[in-house]
Tab-separated table of C-alpha atoms and ligand atoms in Angstrom:
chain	number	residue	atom	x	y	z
A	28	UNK	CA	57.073	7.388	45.340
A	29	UNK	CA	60.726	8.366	44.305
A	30	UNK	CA	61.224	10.789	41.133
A	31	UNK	CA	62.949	7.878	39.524
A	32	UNK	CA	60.396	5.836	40.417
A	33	UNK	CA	57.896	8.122	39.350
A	34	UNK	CA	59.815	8.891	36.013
A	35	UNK	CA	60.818	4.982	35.106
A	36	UNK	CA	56.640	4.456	35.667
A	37	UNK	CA	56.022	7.160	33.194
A	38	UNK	CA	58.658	5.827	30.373
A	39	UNK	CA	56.799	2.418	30.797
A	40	UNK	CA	54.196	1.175	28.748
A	41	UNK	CA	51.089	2.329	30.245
A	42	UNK	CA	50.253	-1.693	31.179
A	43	UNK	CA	53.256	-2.545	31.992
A	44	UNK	CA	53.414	0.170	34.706
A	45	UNK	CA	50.608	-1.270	36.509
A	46	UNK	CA	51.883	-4.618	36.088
A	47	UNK	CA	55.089	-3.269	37.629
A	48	UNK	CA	53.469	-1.982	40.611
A	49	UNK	CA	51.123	-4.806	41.284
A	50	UNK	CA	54.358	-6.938	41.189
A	51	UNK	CA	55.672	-5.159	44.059
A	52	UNK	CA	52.048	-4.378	45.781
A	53	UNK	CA	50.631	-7.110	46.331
A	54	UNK	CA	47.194	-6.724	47.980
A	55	UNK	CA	47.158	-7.094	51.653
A	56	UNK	CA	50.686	-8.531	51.591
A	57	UNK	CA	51.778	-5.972	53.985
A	58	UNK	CA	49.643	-7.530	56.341
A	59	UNK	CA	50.830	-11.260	55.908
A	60	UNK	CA	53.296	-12.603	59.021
A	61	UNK	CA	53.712	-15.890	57.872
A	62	UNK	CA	56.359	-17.280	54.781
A	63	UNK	CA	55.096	-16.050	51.516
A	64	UNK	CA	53.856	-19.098	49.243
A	65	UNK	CA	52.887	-21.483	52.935
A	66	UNK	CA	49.454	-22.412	53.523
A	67	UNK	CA	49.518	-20.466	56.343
A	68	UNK	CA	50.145	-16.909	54.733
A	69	UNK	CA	47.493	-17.606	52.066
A	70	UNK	CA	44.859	-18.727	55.104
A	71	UNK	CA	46.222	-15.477	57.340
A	72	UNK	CA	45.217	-13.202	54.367
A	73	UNK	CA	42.213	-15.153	53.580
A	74	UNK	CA	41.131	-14.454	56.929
A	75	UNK	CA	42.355	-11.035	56.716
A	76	UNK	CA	40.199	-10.470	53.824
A	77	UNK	CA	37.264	-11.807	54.892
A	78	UNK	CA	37.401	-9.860	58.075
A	79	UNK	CA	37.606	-6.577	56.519
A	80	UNK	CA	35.082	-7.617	53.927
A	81	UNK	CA	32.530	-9.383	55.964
A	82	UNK	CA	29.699	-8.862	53.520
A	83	UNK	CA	31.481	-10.440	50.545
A	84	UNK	CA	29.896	-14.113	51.044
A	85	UNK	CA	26.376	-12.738	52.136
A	86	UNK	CA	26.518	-11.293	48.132
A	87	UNK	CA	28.643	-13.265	46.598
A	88	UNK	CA	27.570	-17.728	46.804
A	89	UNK	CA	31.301	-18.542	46.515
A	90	UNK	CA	29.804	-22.212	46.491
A	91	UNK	CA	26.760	-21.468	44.100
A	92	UNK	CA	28.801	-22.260	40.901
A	93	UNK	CA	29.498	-25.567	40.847
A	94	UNK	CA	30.348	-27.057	37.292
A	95	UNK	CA	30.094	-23.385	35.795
A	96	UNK	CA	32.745	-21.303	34.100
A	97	UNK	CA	34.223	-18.902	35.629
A	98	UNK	CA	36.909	-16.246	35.185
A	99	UNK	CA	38.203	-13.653	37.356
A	100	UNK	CA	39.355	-11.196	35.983
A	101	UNK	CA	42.762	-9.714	38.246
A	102	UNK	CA	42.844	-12.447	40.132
A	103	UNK	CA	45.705	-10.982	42.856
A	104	UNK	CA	46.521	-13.860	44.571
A	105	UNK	CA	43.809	-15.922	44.091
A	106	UNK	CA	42.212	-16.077	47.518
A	107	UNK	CA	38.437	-15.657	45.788
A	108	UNK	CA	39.025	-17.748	43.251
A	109	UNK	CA	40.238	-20.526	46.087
A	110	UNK	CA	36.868	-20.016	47.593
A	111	UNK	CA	34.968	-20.516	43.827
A	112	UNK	CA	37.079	-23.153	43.319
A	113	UNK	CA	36.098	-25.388	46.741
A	114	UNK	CA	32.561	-24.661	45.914
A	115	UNK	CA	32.801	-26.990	42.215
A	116	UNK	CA	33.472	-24.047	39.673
A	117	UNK	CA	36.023	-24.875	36.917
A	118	UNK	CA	37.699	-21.324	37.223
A	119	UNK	CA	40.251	-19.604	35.372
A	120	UNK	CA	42.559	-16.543	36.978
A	121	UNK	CA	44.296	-13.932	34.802
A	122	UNK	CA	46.101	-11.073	36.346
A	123	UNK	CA	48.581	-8.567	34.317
A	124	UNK	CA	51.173	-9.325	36.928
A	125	UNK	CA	53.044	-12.480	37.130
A	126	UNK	CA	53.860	-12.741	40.410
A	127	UNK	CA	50.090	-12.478	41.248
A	128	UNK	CA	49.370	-15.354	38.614
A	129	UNK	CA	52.625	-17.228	40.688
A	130	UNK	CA	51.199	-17.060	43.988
A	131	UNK	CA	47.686	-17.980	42.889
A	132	UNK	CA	49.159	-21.351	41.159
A	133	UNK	CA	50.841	-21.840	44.768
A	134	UNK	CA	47.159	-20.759	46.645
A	135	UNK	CA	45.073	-23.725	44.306
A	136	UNK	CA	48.595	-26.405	45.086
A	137	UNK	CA	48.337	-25.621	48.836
A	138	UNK	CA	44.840	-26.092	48.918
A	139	UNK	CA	44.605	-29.022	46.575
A	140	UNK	CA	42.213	-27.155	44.030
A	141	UNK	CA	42.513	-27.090	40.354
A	142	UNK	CA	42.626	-23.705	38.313
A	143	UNK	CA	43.701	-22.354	34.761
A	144	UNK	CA	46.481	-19.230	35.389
A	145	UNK	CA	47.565	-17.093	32.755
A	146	UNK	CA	49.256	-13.451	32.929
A	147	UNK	CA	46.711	-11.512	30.447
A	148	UNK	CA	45.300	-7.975	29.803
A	149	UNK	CA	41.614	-8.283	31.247
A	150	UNK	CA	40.956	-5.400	28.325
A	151	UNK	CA	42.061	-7.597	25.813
A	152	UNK	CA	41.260	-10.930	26.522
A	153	UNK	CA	42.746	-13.704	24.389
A	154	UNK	CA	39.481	-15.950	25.168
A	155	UNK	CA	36.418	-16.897	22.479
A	156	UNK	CA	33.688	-14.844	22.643
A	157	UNK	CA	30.867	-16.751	25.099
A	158	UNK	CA	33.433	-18.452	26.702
A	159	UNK	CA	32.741	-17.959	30.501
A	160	UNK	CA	29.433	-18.397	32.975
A	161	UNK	CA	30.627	-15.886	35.464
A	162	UNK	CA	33.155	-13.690	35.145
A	163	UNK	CA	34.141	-11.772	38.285
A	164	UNK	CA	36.077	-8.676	38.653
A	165	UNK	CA	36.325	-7.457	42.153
A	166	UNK	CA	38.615	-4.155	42.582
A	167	UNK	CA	40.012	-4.291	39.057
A	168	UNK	CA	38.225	-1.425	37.496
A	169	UNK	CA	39.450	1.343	39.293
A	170	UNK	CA	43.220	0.135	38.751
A	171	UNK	CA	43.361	-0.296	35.070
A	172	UNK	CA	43.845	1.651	32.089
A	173	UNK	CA	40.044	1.760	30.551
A	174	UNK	CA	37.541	-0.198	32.710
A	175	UNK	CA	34.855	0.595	29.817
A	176	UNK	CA	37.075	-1.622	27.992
A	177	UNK	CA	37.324	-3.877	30.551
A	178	UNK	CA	33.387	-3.952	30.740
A	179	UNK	CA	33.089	-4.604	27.209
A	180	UNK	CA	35.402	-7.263	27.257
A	181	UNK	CA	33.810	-9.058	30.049
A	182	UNK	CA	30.600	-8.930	28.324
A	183	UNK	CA	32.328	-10.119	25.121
A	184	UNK	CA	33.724	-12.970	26.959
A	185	UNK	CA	30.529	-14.262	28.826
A	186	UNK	CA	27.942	-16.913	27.450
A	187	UNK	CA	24.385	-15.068	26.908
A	188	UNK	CA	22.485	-15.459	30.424
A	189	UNK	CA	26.216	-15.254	32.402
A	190	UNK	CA	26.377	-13.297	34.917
A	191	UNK	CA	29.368	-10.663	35.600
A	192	UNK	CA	29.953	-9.356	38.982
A	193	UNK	CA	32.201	-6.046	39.341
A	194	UNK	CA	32.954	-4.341	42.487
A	195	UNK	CA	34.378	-0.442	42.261
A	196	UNK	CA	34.793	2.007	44.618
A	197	UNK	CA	32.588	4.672	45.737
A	198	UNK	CA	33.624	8.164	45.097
A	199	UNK	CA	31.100	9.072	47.746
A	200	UNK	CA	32.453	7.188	50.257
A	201	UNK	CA	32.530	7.451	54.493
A	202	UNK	CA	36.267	6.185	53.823
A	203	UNK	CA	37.287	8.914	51.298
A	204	UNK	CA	36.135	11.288	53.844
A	205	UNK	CA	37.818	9.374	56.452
A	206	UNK	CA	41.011	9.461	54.807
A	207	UNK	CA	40.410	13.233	53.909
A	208	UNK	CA	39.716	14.176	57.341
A	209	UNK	CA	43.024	12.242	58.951
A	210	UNK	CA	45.327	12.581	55.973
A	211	UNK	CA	45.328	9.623	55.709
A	212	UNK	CA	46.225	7.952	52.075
A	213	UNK	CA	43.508	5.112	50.685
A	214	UNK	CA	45.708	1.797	49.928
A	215	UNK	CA	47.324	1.679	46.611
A	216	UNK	CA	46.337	5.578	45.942
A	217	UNK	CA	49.971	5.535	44.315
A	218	UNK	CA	49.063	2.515	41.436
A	219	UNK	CA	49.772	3.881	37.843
A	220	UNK	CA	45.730	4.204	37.595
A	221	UNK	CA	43.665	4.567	40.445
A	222	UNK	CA	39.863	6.049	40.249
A	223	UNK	CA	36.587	6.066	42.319
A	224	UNK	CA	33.248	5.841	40.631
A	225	UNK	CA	29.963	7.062	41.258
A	226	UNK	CA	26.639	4.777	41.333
A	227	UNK	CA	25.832	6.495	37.663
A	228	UNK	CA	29.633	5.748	36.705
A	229	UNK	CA	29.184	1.844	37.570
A	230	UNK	CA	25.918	1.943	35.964
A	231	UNK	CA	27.157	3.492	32.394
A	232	UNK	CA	30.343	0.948	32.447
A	233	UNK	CA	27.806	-1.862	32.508
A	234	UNK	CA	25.111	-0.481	30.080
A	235	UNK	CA	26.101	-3.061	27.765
A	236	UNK	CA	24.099	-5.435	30.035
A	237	UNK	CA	21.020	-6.745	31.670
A	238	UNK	CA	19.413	-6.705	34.582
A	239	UNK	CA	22.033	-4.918	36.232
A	240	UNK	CA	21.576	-4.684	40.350
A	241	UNK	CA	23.820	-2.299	42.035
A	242	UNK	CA	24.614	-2.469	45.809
A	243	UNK	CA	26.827	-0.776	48.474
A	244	UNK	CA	28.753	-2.272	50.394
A	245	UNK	CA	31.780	-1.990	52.937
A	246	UNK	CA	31.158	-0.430	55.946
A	247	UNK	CA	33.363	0.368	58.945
A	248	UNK	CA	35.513	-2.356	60.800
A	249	UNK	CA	38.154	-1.608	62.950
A	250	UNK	CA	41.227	-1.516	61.224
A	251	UNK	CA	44.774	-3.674	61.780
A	252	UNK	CA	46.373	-1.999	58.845
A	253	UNK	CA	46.922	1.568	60.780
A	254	UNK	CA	48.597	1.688	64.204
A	255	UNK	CA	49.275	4.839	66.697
A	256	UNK	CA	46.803	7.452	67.523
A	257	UNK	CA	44.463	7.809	64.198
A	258	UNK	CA	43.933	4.570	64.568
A	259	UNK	CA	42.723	4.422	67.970
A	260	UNK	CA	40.460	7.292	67.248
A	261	UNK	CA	38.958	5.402	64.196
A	262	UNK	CA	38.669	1.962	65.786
A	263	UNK	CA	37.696	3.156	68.997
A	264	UNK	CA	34.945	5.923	68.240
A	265	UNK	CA	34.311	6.718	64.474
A	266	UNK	CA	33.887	2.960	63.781
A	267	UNK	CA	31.614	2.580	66.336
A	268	UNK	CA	29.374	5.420	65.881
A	269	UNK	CA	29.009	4.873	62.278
A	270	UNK	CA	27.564	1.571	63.018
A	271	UNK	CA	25.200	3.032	65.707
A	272	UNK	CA	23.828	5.293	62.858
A	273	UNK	CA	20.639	3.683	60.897
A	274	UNK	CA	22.055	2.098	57.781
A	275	UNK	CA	18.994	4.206	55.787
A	276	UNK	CA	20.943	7.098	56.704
A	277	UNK	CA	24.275	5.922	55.853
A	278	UNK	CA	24.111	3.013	53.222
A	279	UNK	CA	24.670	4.897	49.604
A	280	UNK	CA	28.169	5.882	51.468
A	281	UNK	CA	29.534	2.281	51.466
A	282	UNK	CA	32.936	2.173	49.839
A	283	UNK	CA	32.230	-1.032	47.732
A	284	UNK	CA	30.342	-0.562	44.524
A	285	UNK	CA	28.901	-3.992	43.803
A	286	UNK	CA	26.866	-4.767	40.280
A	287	UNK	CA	25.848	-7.775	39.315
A	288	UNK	CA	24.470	-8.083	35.851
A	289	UNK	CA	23.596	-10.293	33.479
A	290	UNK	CA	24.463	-10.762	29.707
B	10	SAM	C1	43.476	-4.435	44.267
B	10	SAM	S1	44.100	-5.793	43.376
B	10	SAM	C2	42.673	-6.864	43.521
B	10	SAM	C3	43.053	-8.302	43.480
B	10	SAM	C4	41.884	-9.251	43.800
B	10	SAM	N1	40.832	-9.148	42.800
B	10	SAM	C5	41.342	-8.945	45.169
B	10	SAM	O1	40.195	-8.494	45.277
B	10	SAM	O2	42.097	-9.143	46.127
B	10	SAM	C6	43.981	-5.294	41.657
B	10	SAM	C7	44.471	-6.352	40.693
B	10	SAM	O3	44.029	-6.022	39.377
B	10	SAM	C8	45.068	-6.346	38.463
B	10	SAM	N2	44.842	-5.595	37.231
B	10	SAM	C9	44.803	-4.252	37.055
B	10	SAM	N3	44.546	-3.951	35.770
B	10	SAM	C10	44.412	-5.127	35.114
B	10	SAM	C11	44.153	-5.475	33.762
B	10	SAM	N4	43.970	-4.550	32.815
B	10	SAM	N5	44.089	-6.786	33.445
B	10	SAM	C12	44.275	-7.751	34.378
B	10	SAM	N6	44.536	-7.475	35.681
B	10	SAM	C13	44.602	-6.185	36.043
B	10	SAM	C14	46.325	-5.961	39.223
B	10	SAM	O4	47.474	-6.562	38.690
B	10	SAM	C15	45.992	-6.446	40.628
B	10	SAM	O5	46.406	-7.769	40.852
């Protein structure tokens, strides 16, 4: 980051800074070859995702909510909330930057799926209290401002029995080692607010609730992010190893902090 960009970030509006950045940083956008907006760049990065993240639908039943409410919570570009969508849920995306909320209404009109959008604080939610069914938050907390607000509000916001379903990341973590090891910088290290979290962290945020359930998640997969020799070494050997290693040994490492709770 630039000095002036560094110094115009820290003259902003706390919120508005990581609006700002989110505007220009669009998750996985780097990765995207196709036309911004076409069916084809949202599918590339939906497949994208879901490569990196194989677990996400063994957790999360993206068609298990059909006829619910449900609100995510910084919605990026909506590629979740597509899936939620498909599967019968009457969803609703906010995001504090607009050109996320834009190219989620163009994600739900290219796949011919209907959605609420609206550009909103997830601390400070305009929405009735007991509003939602599920309200899902994946990679949100560790980007804004006060995620124990964010909690709060996301408890606020759901009917009693709802569930919420978070995902942080771990501070003890193979892939903040990783990145330690081969200087390499995490993605979006440089937003306004960036944190990791530790299993008691996620579990304190989400006191408010029950039955919470907290999992790990995320383990290697070769990467298509990182080119030249670091990534060859990490594809080639480190990623496989890892996986040769018992996940007993290994699982409370997982990068992705996953609770699911219920109000
Ligand atoms: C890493 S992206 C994750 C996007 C999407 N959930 C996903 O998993 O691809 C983080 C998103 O959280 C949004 N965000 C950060 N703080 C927020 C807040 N307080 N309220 C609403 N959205 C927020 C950012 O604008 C950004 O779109």
């Amino acid at each position: 980051m630039t000095a002036g960009v560094m110094e115009e970030r820290q003259s902003m509006d706390g919120y508005q800074a990581i609006a700002a950045y989110w505007n220009e940083h669009i998750h996985d956008l780097s990765i995207a070859t196709k036309p911004i907006g076409t069916k084809g760049f949202f599918d590339e990065l939906d497949a994208y995702r879901f490569d990196k993240l194989r677990y996400l639908p063994r957790v999360v039943d993206f068609s298990g909510y059909g006829g619910k409410k449900l609100l995510e919570v910084g919605c990026g570009i909506g590629i979740d909330l597509v899936r939620f969508a498909s599967g019968g849920a009457e969803v609703t995306g906010i995001d504090l930057a607009s050109r996320s909320i834009e190219l989620s209404r163009q994600n739900f009109e290219q796949h011919d799926v209907s959605g609420a959008f609206e550009v909103m604080n997830g601390e400070a939610m305009s929405f009735e209290d007991a509003s939602f069914d599920v309200v899902y938050a994946h990679g949100v907390l560790q980007y804004t401002m006060n995620p124990e607000a964010m909690a709060a509000e996301v408890f606020r916001v759901l009917k009693p029995g709802g569930t919420a379903i978070f995902m942080g990341y771990n501070r003890r973590s193979w892939l903040r080692l990783m990145s330690v090891l081969l200087r390499t910088p995490l993605e979006h290290m440089d937003a306004p607010w960036y944190r990791m979290f530790t299993s008691g962290e996620m579990r304190g945020m989400t006191r408010l609730f029950s039955e919470v359930r907290l999992t790990y998640e995320r383990f290697p997969v070769p990467t298509k992010l990182h080119k030249g020799w670091k990534a060859t070494l990490y594809n080639g050997v480190f990623v496989r190893g890892f996986n040769l290693l018992p996940r007993f040994l290994t699982g409370w490492t997982g990068w992705h902090l996953m609770v699911f709770a219920r109000r």
